[in-house]
Short mmCIF file of C-alpha atoms in Angstrom, two decimals:
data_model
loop_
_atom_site.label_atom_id
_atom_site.label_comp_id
_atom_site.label_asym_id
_atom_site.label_seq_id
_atom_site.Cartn_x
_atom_site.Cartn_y
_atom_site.Cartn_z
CA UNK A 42 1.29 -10.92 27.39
CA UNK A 43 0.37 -13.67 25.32
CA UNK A 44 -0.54 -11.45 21.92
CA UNK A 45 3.40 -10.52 22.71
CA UNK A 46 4.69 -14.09 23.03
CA UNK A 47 2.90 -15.51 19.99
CA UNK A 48 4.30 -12.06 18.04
CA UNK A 49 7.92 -12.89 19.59
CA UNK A 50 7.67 -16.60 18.21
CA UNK A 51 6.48 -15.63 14.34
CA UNK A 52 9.41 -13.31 14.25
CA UNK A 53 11.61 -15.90 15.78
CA UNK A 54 10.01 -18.50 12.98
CA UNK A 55 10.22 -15.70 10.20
CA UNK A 56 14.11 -15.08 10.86
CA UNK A 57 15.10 -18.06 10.85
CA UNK A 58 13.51 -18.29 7.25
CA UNK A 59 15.02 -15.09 6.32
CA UNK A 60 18.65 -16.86 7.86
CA UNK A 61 18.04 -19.91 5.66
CA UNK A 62 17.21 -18.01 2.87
CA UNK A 63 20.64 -16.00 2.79
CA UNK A 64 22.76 -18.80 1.16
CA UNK A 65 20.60 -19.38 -1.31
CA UNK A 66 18.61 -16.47 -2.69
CA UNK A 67 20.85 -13.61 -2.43
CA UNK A 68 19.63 -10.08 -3.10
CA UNK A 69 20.48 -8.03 -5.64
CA UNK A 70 22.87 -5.03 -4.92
CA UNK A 71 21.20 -1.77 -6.38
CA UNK A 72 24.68 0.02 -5.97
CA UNK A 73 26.53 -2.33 -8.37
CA UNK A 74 25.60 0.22 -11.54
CA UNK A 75 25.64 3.44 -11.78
CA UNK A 76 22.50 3.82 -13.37
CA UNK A 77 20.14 6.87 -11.74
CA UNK A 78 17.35 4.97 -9.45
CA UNK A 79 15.17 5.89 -6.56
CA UNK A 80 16.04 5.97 -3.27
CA UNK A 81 13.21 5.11 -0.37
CA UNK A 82 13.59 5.49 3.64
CA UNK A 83 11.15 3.01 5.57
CA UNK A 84 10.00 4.36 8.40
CA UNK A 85 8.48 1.78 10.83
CA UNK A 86 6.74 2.54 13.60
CA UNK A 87 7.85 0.24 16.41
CA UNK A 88 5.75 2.01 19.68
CA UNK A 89 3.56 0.23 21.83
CA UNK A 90 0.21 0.50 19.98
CA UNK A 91 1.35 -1.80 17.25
CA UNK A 92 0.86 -4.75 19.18
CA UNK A 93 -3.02 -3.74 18.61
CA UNK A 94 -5.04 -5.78 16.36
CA UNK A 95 -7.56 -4.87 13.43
CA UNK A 96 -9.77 -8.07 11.76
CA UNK A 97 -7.90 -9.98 14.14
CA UNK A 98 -4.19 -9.44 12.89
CA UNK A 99 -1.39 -7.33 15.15
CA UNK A 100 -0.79 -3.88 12.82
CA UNK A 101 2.97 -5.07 13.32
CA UNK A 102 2.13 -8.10 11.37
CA UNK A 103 0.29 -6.09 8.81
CA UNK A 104 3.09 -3.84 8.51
CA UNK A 105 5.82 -6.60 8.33
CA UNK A 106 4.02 -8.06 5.07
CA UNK A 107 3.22 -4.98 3.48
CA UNK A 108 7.16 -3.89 3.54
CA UNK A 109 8.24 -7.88 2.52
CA UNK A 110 5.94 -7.23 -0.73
CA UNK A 111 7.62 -4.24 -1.45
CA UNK A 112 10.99 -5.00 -1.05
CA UNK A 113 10.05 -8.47 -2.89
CA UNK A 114 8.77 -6.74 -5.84
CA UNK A 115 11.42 -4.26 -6.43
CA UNK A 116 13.49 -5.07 -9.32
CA UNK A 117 16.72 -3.60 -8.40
CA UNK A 118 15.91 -0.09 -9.11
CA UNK A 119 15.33 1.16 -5.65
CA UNK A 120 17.83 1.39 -2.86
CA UNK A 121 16.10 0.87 0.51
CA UNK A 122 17.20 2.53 3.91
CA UNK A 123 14.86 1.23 7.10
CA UNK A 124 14.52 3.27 10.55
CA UNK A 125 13.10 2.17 13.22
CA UNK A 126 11.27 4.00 16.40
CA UNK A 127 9.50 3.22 19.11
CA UNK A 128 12.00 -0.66 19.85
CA UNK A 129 13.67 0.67 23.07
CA UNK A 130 10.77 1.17 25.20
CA UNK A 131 9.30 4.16 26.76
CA UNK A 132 12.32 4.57 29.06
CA UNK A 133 14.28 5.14 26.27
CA UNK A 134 11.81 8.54 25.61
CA UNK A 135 11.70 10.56 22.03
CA UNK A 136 15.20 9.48 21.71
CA UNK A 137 14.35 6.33 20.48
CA UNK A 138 14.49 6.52 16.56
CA UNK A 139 17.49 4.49 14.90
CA UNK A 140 18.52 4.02 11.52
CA UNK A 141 18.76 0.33 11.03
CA UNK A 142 20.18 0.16 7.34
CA UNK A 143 21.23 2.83 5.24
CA UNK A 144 20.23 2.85 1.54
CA UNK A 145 23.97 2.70 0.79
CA UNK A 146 24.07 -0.53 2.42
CA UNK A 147 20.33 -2.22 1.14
CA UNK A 148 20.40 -5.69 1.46
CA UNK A 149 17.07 -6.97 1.17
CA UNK A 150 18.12 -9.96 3.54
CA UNK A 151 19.59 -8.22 6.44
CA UNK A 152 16.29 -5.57 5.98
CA UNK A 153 13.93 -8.00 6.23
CA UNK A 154 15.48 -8.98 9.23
CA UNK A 155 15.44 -5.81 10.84
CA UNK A 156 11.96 -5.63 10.01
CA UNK A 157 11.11 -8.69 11.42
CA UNK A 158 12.91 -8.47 15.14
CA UNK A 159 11.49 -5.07 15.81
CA UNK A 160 9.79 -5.19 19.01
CA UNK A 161 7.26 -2.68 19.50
CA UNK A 162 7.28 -1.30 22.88
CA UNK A 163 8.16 2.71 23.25
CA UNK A 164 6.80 6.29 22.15
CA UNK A 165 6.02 7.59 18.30
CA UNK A 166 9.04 10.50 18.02
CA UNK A 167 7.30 10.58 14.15
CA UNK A 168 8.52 14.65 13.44
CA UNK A 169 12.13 13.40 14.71
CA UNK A 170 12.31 10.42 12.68
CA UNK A 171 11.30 12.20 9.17
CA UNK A 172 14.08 14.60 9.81
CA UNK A 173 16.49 11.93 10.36
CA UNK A 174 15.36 9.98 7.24
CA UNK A 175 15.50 13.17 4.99
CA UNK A 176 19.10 13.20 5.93
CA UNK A 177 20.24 10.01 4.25
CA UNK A 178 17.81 10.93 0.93
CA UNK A 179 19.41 12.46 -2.37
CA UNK A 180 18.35 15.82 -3.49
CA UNK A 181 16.79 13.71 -6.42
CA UNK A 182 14.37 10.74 -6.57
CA UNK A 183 14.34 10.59 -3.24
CA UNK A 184 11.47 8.84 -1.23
CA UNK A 185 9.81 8.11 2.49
CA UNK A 186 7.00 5.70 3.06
CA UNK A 187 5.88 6.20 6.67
CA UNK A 188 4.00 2.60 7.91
CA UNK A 189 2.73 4.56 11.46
CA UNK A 190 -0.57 3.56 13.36
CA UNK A 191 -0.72 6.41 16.02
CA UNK A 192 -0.19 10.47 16.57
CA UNK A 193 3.54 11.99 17.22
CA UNK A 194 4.03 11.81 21.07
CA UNK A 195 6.87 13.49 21.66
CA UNK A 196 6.05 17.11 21.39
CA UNK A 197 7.09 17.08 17.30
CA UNK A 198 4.84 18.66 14.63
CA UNK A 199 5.17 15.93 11.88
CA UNK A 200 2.83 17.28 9.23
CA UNK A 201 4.63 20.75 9.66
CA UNK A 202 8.13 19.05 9.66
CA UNK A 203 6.72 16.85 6.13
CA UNK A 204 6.30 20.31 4.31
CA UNK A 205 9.72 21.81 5.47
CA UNK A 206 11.25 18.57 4.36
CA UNK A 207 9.62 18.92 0.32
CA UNK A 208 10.20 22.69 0.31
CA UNK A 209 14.24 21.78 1.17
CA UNK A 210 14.22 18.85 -1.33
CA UNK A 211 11.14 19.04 -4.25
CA UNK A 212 12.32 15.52 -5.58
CA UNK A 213 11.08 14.00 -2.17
CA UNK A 214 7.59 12.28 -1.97
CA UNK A 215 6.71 10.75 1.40
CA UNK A 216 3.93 8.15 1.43
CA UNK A 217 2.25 7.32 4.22
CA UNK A 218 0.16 4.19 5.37
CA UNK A 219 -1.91 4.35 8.48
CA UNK A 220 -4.35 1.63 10.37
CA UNK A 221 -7.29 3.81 11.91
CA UNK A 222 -9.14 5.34 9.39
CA UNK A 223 -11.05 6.93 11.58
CA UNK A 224 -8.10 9.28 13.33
CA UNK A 225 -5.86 9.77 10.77
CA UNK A 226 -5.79 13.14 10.15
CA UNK A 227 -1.98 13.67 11.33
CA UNK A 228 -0.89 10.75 8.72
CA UNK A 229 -2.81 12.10 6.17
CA UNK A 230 -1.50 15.21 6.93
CA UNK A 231 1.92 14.18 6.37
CA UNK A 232 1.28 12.62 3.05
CA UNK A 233 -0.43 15.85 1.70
CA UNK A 234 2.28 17.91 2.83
CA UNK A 235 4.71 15.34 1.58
CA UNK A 236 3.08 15.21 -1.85
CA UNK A 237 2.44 11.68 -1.42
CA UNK A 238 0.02 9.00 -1.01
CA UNK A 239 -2.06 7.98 2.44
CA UNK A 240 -3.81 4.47 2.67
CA UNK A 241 -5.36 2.49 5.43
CA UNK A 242 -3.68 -0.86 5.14
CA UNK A 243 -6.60 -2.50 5.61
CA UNK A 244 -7.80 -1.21 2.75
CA UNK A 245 -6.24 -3.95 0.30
CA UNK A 246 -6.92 -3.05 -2.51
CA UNK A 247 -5.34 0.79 -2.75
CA UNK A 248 -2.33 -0.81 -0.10
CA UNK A 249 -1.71 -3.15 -3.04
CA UNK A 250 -1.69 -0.21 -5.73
CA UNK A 251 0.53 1.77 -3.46
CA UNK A 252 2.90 -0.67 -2.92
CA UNK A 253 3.16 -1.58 -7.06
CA UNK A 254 2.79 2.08 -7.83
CA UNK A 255 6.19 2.72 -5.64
CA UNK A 256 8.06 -0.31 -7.47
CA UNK A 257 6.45 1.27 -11.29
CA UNK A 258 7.66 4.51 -10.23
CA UNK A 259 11.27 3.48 -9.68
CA UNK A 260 11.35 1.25 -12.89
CA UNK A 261 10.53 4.52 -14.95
CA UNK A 262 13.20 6.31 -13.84
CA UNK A 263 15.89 3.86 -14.11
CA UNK A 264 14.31 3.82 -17.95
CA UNK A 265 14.57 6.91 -18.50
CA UNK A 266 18.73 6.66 -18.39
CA UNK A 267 18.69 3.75 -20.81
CA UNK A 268 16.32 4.68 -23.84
CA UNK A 269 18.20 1.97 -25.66
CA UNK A 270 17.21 -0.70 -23.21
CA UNK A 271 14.07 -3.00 -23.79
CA UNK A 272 11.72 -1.44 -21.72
CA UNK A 273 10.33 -4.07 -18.79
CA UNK A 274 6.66 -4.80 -19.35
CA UNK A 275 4.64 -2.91 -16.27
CA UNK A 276 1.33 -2.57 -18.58
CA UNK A 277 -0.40 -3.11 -15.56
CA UNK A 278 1.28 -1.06 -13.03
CA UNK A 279 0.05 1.91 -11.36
CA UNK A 280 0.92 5.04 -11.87
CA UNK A 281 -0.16 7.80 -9.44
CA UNK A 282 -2.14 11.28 -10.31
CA UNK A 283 -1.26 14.39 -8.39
CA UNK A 284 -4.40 16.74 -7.93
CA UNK A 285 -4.55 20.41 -6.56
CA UNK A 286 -7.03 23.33 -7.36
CA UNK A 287 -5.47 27.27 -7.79
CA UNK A 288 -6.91 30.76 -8.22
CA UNK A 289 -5.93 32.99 -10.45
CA UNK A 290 -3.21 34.87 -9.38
CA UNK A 291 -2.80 32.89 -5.88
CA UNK A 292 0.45 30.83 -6.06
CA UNK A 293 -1.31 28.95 -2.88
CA UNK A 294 -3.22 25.60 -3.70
CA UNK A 295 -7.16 25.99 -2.08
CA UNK A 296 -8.46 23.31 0.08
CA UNK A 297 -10.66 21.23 -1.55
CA UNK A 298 -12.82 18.05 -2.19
CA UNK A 299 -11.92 15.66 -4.54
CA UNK A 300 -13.38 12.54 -6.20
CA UNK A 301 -12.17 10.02 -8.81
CA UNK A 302 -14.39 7.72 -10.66
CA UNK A 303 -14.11 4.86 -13.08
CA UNK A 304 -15.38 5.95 -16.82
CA UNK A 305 -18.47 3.88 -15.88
CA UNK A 306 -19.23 6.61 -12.99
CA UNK A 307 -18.14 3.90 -10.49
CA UNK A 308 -16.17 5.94 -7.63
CA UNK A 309 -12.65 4.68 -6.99
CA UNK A 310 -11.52 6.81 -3.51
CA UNK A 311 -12.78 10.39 -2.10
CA UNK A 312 -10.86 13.13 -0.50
CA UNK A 313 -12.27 15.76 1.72
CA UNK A 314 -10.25 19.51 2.59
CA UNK A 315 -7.13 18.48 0.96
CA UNK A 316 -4.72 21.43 -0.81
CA UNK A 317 -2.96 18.48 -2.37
CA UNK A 318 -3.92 14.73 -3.34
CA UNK A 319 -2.15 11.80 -4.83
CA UNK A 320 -2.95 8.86 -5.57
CA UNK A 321 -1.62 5.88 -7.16
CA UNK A 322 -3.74 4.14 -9.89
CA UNK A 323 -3.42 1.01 -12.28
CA UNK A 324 -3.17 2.74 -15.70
CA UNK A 325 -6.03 3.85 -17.56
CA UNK A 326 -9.38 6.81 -17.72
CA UNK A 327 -10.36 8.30 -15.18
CA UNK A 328 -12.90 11.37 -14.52
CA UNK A 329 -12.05 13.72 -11.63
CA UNK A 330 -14.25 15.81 -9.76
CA UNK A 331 -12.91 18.85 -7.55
CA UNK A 332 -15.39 20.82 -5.40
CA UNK A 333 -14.73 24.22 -3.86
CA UNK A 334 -16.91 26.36 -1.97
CA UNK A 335 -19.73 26.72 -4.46
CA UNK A 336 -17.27 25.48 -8.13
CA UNK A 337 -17.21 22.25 -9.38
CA UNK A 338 -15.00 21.27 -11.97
CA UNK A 339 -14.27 17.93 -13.24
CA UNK A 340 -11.59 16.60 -15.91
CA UNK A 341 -10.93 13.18 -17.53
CA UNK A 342 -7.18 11.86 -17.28
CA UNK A 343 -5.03 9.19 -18.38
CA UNK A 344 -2.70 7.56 -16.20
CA UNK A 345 0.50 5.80 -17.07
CA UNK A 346 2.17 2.99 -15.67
CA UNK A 347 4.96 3.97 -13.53
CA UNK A 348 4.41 7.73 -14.42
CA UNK A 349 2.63 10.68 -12.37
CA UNK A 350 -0.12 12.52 -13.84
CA UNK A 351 -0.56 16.45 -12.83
CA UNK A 352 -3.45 17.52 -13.01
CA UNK A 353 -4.64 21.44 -12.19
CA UNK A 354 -7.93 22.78 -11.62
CA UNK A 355 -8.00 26.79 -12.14
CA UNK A 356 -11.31 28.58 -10.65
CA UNK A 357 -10.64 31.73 -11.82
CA UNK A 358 -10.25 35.30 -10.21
CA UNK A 359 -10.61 35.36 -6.44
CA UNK A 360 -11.44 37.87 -3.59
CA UNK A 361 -11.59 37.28 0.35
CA UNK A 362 -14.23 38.55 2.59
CA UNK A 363 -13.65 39.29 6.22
CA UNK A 364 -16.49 39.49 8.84
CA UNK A 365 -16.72 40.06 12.37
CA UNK A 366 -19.40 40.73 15.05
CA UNK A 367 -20.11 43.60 17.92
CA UNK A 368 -22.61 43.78 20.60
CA UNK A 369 -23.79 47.20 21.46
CA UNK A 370 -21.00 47.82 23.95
CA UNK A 371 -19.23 47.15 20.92
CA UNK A 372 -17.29 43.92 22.21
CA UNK A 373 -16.41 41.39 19.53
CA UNK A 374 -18.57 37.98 20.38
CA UNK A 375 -18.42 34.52 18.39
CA UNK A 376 -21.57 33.95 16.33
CA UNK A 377 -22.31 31.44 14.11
CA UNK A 378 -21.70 32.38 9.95
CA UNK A 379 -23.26 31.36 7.57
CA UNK A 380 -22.56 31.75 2.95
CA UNK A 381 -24.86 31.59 0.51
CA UNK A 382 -24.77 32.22 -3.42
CA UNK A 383 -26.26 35.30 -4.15
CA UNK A 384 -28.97 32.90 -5.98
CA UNK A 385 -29.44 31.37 -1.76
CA UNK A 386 -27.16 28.33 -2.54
CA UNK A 387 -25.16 27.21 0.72
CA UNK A 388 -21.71 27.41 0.37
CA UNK A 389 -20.41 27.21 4.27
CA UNK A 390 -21.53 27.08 7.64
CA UNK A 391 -18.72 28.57 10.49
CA UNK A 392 -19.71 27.69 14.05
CA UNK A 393 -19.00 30.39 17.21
CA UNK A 394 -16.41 32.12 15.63
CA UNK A 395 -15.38 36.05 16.44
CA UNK A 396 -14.64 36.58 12.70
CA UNK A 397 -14.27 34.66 9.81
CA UNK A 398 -11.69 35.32 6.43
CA UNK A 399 -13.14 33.47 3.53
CA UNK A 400 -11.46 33.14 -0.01
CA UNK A 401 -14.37 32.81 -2.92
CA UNK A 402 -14.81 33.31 -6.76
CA UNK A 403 -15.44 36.74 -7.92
CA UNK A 404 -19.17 37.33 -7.54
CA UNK A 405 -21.90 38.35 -5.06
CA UNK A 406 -22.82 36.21 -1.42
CA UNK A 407 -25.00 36.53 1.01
CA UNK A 408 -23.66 36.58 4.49
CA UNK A 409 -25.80 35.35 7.53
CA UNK A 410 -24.72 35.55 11.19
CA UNK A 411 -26.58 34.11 14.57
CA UNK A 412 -25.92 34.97 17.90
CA UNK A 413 -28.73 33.23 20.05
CA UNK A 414 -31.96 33.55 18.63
CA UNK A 415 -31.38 36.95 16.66
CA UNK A 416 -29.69 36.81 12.98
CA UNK A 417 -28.30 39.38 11.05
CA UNK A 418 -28.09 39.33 7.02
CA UNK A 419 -25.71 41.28 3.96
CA UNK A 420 -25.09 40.91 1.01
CA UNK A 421 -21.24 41.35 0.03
CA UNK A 422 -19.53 41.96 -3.22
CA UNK A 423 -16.09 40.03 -3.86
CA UNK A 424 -13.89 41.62 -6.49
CA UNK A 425 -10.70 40.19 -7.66
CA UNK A 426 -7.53 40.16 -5.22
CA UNK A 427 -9.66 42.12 -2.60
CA UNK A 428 -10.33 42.05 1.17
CA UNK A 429 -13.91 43.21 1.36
CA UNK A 430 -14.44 43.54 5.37
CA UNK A 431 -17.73 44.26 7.30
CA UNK A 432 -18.73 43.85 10.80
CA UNK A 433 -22.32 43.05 12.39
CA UNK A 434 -23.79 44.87 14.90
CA UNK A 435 -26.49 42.92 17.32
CA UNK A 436 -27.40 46.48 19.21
CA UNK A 437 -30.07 44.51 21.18
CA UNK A 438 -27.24 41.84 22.77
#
């Protein structure tokens, strides 16, 4: 009760700044040109668990500042819509989403103030509240930049309801910023099928280049309709690189692990089983590593202020193997699987599993399953845009 009081009074103390404020530093309308500029949804979470604390600071408050520097920095050349879940309270159920301002209507005043009397107290409708946000979004430049600390509680499927949102619109990006790093998969879900960016916002330093990287992006396309305009000076903004790794002939990105490093070999951020990363970066070199199955390949890139860098990895022709196991009654039974190089290098390791479907490079692999203490061993043969299936026997189980 008394985390909520003292949060109460700094949002009391904080409006009333914002109040003051309105006389004398209006904000800029982004609607009085018609010059082409990007359009961003906040989406705040407002449930319950955002009255938790990390280092000793409510994730509300966290939130709050990280959406004041980006509405701070912006430079005109982003209109800003803000919805709100979770402020109703759990009575109110997965109901409770509400857009607050529509980009149409950005003032970054009357934002900031919505932002700052939000109340945290209900459920996390996150799947509802995406679909509601891609509705006030152009089918160009259009943006979302989720600020959510928990899971989707209200039955949605948010990281499914991300990649039907892209696939309707391919301008949107939705960025995402979480607080556990440690149970995050659903947010960082969402970003990868959103084609965005996901950062713990404790982690300052990436937050920062996030939030810059967002404001850089939307300068550059304003630019871009005015090449006889002095170009603002954003040297040192980010820009963002977009990563994914293809087979030949697969339209499908692979999951993957990626790394990026600093010329000097110094690692910058690491990505495990992704089919899609970005990431924004101040501008400069950069060498990135991709690793799948047994393939590495690495690349050195540039990145541009305010611009996104794509960058695709090709491995070549692929097949698939498919394997399954039988007991002598011949009953399928989940063993453990295990891939090697032909050469004995370990590729993957598949625990309990009645069958397994495996994409890999054109080549020859060992294949290994273990059902208590007996194993099994073949060796397999993938050609290009094949299936090659075998099953294992264990005639003694």
């Amino acid at each position: 009760m008394l985390r909520i009081l003292i949060g109460a009074a700094l949002t009391v103390a904080l409006t009333s700044v914002l109040l003051a404020n309105e006389t004398t530093s209006p904000a800029p309308n982004p609607a009085a040109t018609n010059l082409p500029r990007q359009t961003t949804v906040l989406i705040l979470d407002g449930s319950n668990s955002m009255w938790g604390q990390i280092n000793g600071v409510n994730k509300i408050v966290t939130a709050r500042e990280s959406i004041r520097t980006l509405l701070e920095s912006a430079e005109g050349n982003i209109e800003f819509g803000l919805l709100t879940y979770g402020s109703k309270g759990t009575q109110a159920g997965c109901a409770d989403f509400n857009l607050a301002i529509k980009p149409e209507n950005y003032d970054l005043v009357k934002l900031l103030k919505e932002v700052y009397k939000l109340n945290p107290k209900g459920r996390s409708p996150i799947a509802a509240s995406l679909k509601e946000a891609a509705k006030h979004l152009p089918t160009e430049n259009a943006h979302i930049l989720l600020v959510s600390d928990g899971l989707e509680s209200c039955k949605g499927d948010p990281c499914a309801t991300a990649k039907a949102l892209v696939d309707a619109n391919p301008s949107l990006q939705i960025d995402v910023v979480g607080f556990r790093a440690d149970k995050e998969a659903q947010l960082e879900c969402i970003a990868e099928n959103g084609h965005g960016a996901f950062v713990v916002a404790t982690d300052t330093e990436r937050l920062k280049t996030l939030l810059a990287g967002v404001q850089a992006k939307a300068v550059t396309i304003t630019e871009a309709a005015q090449p006889t305009r002095t170009p603002i000076d954003k040297k040192s903004q980010p820009g963002s690189v977009e990563l994914n790794i293809l087979a030949e002939g697969n339209p499908e990105p692979l999951r993957a692990n990626y790394s990026i490093y600093h010329p000097d070999g110094t690692n910058v951020v690491n990505f495990s089983a992704r089919t899609q990363v970005t990431e924004y970066l101040p501008p400069g070199e950069y060498r990135i590593k991709a690793i799948w199955q047994n393939i590495e390949k690495s690349e050195n890139v540039r990145i541009h202020s305010g611009k996104a860098t794509p960058l695709t990895f090709n491995i070549g022709p692929t097949g698939e193997i498919a394997v399954n196991a039988f007991n002598k009654d011949q009953q399928a039974v989940a063993v453990n699987y295990a891939l090697y190089t032909a050469k004995g290098e370990f590729i993957s390791r598949h625990v309990l599993q009645d069958a397994i479907k495996t994409r890999l490079a054109v080549g020859e692999y060992r294949v290994k399953a273990i059902l208590d203490k007996s194993s099994l061993e073949t060796k397999l043969k993938v050609t290009q845009d094949s299936v090659i299936n075998y099953s294992f026997n264990f005639t003694d189980k």
